[in-house]
PDB file of C-alpha atoms in Angstrom:
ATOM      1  CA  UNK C   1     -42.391 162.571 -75.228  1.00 83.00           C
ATOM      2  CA  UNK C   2     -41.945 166.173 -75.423  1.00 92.00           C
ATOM      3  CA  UNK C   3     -38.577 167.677 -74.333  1.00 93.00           C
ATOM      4  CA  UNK C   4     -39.572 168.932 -70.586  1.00 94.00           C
ATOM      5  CA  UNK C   5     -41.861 165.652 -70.581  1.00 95.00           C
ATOM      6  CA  UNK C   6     -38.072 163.862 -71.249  1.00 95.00           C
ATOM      7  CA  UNK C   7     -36.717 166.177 -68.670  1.00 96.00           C
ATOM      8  CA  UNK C   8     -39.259 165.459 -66.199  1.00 96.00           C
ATOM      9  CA  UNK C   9     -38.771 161.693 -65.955  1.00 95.00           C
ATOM     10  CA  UNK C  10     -34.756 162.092 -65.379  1.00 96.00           C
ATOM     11  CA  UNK C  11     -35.414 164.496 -62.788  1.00 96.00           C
ATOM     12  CA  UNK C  12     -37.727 162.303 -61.221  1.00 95.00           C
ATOM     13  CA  UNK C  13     -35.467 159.432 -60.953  1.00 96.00           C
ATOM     14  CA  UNK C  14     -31.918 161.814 -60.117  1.00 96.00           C
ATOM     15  CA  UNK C  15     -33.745 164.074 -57.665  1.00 95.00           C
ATOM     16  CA  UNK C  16     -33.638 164.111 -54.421  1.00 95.00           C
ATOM     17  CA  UNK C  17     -31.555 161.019 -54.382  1.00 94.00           C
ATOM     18  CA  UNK C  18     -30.732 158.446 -57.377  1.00 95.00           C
ATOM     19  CA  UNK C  19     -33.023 155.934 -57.571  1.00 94.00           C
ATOM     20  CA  UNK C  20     -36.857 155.129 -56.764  1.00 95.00           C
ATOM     21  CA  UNK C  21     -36.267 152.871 -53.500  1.00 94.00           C
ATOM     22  CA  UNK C  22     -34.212 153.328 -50.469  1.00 93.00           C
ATOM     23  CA  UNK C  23     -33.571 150.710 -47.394  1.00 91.00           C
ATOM     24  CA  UNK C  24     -34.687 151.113 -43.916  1.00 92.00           C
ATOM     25  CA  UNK C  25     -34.082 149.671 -40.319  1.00 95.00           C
ATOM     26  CA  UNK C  26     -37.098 148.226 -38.956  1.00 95.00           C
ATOM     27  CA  UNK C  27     -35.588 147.735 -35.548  1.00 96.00           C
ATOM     28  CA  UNK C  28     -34.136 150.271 -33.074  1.00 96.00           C
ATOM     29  CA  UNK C  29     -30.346 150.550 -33.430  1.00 96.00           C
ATOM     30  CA  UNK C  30     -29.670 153.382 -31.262  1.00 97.00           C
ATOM     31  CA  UNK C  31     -27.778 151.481 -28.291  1.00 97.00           C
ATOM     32  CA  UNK C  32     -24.330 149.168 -27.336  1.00 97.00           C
ATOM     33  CA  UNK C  33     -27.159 146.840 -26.663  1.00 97.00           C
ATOM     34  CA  UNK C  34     -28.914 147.563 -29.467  1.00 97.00           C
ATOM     35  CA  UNK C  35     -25.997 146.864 -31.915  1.00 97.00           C
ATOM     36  CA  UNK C  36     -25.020 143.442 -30.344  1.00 97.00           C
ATOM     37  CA  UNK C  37     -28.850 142.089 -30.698  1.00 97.00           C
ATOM     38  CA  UNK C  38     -28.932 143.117 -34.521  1.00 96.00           C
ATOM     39  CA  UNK C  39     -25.168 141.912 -35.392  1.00 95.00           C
ATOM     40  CA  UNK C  40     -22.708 140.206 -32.727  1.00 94.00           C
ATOM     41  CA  UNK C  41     -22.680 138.304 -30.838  1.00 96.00           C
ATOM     42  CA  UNK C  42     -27.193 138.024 -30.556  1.00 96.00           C
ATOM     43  CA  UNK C  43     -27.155 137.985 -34.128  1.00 97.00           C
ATOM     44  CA  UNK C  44     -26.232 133.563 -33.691  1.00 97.00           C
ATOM     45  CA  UNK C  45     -29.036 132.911 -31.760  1.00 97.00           C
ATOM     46  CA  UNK C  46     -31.591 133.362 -34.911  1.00 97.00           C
ATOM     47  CA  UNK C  47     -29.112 131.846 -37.120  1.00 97.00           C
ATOM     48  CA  UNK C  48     -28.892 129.122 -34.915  1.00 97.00           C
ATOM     49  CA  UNK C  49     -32.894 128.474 -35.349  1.00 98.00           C
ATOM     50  CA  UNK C  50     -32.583 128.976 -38.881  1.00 98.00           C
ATOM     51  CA  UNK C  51     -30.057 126.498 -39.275  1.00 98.00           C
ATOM     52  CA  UNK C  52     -31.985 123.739 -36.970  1.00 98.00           C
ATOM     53  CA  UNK C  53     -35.360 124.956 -38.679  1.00 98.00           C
ATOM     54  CA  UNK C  54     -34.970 126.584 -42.259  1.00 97.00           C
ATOM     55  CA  UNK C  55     -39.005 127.601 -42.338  1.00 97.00           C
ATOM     56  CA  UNK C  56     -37.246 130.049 -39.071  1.00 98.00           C
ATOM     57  CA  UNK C  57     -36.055 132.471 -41.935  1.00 97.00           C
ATOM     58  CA  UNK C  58     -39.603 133.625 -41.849  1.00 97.00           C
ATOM     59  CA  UNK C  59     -39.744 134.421 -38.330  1.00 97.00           C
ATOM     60  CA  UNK C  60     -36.234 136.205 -37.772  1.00 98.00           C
ATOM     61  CA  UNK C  61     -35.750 137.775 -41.221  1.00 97.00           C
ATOM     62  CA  UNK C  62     -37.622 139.696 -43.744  1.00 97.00           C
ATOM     63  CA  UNK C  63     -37.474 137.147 -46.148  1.00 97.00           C
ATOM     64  CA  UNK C  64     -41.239 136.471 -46.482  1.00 96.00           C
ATOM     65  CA  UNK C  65     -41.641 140.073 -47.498  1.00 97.00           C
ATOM     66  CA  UNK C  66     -38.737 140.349 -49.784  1.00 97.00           C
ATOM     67  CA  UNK C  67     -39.592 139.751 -53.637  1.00 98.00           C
ATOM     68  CA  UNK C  68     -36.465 139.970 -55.856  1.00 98.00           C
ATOM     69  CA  UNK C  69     -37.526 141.846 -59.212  1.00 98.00           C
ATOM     70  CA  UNK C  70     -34.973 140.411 -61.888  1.00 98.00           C
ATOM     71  CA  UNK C  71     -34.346 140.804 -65.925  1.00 97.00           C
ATOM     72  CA  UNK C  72     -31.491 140.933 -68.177  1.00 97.00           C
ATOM     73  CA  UNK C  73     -32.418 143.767 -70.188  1.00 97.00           C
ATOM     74  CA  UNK C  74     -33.466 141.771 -73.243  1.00 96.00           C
ATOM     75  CA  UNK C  75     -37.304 142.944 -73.300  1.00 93.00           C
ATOM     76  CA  UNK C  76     -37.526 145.825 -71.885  1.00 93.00           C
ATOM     77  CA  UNK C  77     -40.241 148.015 -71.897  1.00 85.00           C
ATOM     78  CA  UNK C  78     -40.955 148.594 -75.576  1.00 81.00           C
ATOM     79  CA  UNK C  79     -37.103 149.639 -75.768  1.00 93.00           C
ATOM     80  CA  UNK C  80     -36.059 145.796 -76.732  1.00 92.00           C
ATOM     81  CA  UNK C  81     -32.535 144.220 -75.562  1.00 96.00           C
ATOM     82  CA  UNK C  82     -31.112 147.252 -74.497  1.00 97.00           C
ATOM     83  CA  UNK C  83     -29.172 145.124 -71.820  1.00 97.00           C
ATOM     84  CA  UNK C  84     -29.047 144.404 -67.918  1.00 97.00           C
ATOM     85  CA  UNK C  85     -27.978 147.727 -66.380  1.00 97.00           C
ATOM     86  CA  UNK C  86     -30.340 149.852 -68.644  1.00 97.00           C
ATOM     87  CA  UNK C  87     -32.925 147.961 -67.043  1.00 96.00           C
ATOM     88  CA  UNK C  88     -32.517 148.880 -64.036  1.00 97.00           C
ATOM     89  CA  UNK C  89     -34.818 152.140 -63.652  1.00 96.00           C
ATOM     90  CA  UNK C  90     -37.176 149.468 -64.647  1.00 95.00           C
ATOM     91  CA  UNK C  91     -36.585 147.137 -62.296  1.00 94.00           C
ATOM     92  CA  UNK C  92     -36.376 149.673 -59.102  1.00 94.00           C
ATOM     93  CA  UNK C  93     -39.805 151.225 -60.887  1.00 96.00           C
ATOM     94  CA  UNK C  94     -41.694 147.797 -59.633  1.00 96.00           C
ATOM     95  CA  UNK C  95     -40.186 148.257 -56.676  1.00 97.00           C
ATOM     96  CA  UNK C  96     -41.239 150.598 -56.333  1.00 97.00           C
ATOM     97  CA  UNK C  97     -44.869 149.627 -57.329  1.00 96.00           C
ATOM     98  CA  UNK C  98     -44.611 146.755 -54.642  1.00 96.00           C
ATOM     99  CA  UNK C  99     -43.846 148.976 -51.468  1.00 97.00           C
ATOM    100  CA  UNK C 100     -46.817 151.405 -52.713  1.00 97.00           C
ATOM    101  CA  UNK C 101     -49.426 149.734 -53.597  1.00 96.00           C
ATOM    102  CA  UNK C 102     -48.677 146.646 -51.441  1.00 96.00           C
ATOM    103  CA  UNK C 103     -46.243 147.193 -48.576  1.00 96.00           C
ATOM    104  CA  UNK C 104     -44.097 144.465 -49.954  1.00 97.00           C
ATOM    105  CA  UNK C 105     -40.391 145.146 -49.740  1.00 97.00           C
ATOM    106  CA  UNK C 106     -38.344 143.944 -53.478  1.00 97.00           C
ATOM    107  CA  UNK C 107     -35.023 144.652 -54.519  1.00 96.00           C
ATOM    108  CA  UNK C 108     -33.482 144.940 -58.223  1.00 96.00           C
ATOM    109  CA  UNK C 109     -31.452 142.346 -59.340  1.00 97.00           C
ATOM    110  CA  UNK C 110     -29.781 142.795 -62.824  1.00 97.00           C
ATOM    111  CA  UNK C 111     -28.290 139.188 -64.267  1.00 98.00           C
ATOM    112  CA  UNK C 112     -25.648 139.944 -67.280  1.00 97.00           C
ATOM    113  CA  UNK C 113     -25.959 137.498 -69.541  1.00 97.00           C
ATOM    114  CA  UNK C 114     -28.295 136.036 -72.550  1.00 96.00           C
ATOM    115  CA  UNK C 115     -27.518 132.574 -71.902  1.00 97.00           C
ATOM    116  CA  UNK C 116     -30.762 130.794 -70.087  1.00 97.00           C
ATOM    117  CA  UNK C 117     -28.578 128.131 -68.553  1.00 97.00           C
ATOM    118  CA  UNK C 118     -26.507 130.484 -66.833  1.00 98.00           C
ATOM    119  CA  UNK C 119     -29.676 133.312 -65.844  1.00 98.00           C
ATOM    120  CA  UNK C 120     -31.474 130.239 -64.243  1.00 98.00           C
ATOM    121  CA  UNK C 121     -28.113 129.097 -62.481  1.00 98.00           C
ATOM    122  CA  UNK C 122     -27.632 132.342 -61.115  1.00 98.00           C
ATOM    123  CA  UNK C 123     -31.103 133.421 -59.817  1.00 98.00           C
ATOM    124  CA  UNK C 124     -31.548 130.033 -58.527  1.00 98.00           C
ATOM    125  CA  UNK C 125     -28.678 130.401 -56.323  1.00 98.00           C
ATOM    126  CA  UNK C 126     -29.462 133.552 -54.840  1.00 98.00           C
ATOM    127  CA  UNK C 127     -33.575 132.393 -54.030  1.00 98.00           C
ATOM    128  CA  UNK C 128     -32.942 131.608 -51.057  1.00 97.00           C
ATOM    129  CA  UNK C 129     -32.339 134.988 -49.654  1.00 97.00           C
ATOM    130  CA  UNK C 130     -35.948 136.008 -51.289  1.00 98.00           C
ATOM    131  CA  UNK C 131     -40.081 135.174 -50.520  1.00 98.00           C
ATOM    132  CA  UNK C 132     -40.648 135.469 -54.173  1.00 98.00           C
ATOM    133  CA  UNK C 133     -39.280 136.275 -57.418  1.00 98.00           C
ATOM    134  CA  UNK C 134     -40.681 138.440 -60.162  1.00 97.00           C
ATOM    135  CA  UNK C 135     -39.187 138.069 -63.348  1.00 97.00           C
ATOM    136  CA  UNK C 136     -39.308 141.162 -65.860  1.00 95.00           C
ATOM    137  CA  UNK C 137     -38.697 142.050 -69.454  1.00 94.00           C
ATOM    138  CA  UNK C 138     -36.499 138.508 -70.424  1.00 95.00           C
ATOM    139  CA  UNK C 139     -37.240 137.956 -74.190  1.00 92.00           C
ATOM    140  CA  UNK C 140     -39.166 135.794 -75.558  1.00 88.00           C
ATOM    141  CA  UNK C 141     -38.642 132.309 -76.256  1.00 90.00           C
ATOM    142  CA  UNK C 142     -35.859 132.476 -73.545  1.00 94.00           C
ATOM    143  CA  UNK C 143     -38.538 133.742 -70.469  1.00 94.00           C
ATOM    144  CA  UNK C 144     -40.780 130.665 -71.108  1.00 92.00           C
ATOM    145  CA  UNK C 145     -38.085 127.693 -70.376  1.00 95.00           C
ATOM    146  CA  UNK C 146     -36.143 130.262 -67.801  1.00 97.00           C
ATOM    147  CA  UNK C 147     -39.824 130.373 -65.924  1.00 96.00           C
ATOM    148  CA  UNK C 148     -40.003 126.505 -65.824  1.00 95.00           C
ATOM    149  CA  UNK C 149     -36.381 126.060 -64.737  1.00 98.00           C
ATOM    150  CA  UNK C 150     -37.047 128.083 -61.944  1.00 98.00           C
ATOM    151  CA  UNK C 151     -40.194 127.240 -60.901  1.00 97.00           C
ATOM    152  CA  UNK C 152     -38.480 123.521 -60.533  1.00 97.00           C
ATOM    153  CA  UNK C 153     -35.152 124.552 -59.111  1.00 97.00           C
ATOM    154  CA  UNK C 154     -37.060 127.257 -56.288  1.00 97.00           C
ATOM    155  CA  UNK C 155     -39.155 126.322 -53.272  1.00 95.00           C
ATOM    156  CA  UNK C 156     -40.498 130.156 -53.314  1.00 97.00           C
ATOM    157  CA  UNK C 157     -42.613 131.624 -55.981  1.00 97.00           C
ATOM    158  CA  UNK C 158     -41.915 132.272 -59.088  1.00 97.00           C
ATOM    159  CA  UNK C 159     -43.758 135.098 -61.598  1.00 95.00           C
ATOM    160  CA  UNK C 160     -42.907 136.143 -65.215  1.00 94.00           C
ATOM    161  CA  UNK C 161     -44.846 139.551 -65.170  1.00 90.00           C
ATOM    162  CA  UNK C 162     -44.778 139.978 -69.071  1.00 86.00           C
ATOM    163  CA  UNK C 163     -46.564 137.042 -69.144  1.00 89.00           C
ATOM    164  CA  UNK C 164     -49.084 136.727 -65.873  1.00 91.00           C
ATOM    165  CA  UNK C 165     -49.285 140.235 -64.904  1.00 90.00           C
ATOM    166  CA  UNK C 166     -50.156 141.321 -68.512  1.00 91.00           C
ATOM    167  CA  UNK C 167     -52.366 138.102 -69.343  1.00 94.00           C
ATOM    168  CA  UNK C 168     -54.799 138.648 -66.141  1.00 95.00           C
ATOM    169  CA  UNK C 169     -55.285 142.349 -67.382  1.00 95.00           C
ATOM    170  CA  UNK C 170     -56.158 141.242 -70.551  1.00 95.00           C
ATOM    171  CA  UNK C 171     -58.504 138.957 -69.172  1.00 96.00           C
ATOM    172  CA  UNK C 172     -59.954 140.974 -67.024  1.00 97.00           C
ATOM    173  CA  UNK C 173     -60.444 143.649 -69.429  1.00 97.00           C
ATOM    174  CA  UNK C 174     -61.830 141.743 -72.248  1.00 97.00           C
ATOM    175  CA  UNK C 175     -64.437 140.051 -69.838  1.00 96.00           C
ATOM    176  CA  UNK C 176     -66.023 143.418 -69.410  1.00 97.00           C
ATOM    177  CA  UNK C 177     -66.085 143.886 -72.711  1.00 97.00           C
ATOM    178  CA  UNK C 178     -67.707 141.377 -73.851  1.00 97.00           C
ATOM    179  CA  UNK C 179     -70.209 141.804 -70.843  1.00 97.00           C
ATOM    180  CA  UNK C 180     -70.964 145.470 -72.522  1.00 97.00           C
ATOM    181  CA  UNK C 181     -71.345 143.780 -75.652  1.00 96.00           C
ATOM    182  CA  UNK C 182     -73.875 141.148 -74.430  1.00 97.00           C
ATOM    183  CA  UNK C 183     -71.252 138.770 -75.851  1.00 97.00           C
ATOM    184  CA  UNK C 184     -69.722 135.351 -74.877  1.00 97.00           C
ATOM    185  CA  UNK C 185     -66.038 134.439 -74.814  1.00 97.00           C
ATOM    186  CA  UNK C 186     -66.364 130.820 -76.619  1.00 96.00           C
ATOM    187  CA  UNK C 187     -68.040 132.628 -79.717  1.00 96.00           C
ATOM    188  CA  UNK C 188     -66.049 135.423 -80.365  1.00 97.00           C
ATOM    189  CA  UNK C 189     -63.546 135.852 -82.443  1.00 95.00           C
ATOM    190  CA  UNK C 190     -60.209 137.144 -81.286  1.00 96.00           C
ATOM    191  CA  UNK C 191     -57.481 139.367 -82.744  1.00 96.00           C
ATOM    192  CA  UNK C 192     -53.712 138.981 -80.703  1.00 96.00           C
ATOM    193  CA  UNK C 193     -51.515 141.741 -82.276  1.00 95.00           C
ATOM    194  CA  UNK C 194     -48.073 140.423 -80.939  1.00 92.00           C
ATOM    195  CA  UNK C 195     -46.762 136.660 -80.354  1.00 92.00           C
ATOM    196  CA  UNK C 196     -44.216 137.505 -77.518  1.00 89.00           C
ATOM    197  CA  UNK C 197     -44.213 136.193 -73.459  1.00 89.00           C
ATOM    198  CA  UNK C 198     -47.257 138.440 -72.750  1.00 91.00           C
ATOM    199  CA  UNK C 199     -49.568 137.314 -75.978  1.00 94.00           C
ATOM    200  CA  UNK C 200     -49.065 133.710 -75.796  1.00 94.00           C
ATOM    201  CA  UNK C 201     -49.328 133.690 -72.224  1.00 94.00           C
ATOM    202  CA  UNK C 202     -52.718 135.789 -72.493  1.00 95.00           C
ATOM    203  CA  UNK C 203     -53.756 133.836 -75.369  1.00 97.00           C
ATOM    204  CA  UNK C 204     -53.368 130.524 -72.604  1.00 96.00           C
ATOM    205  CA  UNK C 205     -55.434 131.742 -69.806  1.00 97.00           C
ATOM    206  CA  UNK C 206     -58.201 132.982 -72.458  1.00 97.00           C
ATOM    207  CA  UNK C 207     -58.019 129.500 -74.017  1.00 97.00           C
ATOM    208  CA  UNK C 208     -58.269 128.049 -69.988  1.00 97.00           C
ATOM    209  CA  UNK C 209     -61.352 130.362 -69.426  1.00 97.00           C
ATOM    210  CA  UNK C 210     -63.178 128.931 -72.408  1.00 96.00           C
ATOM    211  CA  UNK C 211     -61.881 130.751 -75.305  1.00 97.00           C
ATOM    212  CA  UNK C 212     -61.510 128.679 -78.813  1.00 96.00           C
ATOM    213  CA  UNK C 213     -58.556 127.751 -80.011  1.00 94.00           C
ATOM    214  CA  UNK C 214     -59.512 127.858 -83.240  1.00 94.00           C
ATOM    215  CA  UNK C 215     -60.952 131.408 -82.878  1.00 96.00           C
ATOM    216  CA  UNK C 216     -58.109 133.198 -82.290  1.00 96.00           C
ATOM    217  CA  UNK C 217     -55.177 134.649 -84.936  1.00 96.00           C
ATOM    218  CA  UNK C 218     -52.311 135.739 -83.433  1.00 96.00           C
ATOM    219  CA  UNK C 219     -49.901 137.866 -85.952  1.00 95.00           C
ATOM    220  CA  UNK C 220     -46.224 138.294 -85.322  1.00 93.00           C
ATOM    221  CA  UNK C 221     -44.075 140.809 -87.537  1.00 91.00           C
ATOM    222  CA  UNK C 222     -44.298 138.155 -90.024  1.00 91.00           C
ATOM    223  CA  UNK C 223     -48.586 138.063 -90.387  1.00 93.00           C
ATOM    224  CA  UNK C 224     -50.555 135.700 -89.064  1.00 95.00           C
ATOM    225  CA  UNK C 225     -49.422 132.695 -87.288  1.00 95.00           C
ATOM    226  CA  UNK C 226     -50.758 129.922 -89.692  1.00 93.00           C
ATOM    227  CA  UNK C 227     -50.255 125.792 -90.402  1.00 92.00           C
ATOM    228  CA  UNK C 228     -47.537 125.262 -92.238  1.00 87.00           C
ATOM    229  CA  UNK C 229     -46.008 128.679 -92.015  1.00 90.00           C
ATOM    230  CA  UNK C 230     -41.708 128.498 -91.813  1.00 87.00           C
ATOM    231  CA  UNK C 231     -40.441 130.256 -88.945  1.00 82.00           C
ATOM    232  CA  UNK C 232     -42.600 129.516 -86.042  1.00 90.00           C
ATOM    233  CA  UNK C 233     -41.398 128.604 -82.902  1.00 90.00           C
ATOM    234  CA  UNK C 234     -42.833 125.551 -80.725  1.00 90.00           C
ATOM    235  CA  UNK C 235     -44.857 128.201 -78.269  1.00 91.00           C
ATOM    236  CA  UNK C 236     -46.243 130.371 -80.996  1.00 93.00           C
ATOM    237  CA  UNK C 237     -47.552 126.660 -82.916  1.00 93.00           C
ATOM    238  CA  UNK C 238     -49.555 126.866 -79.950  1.00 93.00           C
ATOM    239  CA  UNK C 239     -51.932 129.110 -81.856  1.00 95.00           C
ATOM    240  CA  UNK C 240     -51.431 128.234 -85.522  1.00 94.00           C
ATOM    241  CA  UNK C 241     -54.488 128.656 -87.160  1.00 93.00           C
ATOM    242  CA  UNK C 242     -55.737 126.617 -90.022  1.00 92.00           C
ATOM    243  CA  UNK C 243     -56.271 129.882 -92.022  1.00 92.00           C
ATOM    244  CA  UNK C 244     -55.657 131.470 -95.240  1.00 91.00           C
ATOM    245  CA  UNK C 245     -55.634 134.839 -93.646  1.00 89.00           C
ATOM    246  CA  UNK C 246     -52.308 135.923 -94.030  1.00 87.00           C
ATOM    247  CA  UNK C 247     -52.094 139.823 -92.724  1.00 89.00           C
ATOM    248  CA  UNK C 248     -53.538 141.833 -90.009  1.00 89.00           C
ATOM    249  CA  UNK C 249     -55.844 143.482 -92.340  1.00 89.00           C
TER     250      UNK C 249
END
């Protein structure tokens, strides 16, 4: 980016106020009466019916529209482990994304530490006060068992962006292709440049929608992703080719 460009994105996130997202009341609070509805003592009264019905916490709270968008800085952006707190304009940037394109309310949530035992711990213990959870820019191998953890240990959803979001655009994008090319997805042969969360993850829902296995090379820093090659981790095995190929050219 050029120097004003550089300029032009602080500004954006310092001015008017820090930040991207901002929270508001959704119910008057102008009155005595007002104030002892939203706190106490009316405030018991919906945590009563929460308590005797936990599914109430979608009828007196926002939970149901509440997604918490959460990373630890390890993945982030093209800008690699640059840690939890950098990742926050990030973070507050899909939450952005959420209220405008969606109306859905999400709040940052920035977990310190590179430890997947004690990431999972943590977010799992705080899901309850959420309708979803989005997780973000988490390296890879880490996001992959971090996303099963949770998706065991939460009764609300739970999405790994880097590896959904990007692997339906993908998708989507190559289906037209091929459509303009008059060609079919089983035949083709396909090129993944990158074997992190969002290209194995693409590479999976391609395979689902009737890609071959055997047609696709996936290349890591290292070349191609081959039988028998040393340093390959159990997810990126998933797409090992029996090749002699060795580089992306």
């Amino acid at each position: 980016m050029s120097d004003s460009a550089k300029q032009a994105a602080l500004d954006y996130h310092a001015l008017p106020i820090p930040g991207k997202i901002s929270v508001e009341l959704t119910t008057p609070a102008e009155t005595q009466n007002d104030l002892a509805l939203a706190y106490s003592p009316g405030v018991a009264e919906p945590c009563r019916a929460i308590h005797a019905s936990p599914e109430d916490a979608y009828t007196y709270t926002g939970k149901g529209n509440m997604v918490a968008v959460i990373s630890n800085g390890t993945a982030v952006l093209g800008l690699g482990d640059i840690g939890a707190l950098a990742s926050k304009p990030g973070r507050d940037g899909k939450a952005l994304l959420f209220k405008r394109f969606a109306g859905i309310n999400a709040i940052d949530v920035e977990v310190e530490t590179r430890d997947v035992d004690e990431f999972v711990d943590t977010v799992a213990r705080i899901a309850c006060s959420f309708g979803g959870i989005n997780l973000e820019d988490i390296k890879a191998p880490e996001c992959f068992e971090i996303e099963r953890q949770l998706i065991e240990r939460c009764d609300i959803p739970v999405f790994h962006d880097d590896q959904h979001g990007t692997a339906i655009v993908t998708a989507a994008g190559l289906v037209n292709a091929l459509e303009i090319q008059g060609k079919r997805l089983e035949d083709v042969r396909i090129v993944c440049l990158g074997a992190g969360a969002a290209a194995i993850a693409g590479m999976r829902l391609l395979v689902g929608m009737g890609a071959r296995r055997e047609n696709i090379f996936m290349l890591d820093r290292r070349g191609v992703i081959s039988v028998g090659r040393d340093g390959v981790n159990q997810y990126k095995a998933e797409f090992a080719n029996d090749t002699t190929l060795c580089s992306l050219a």
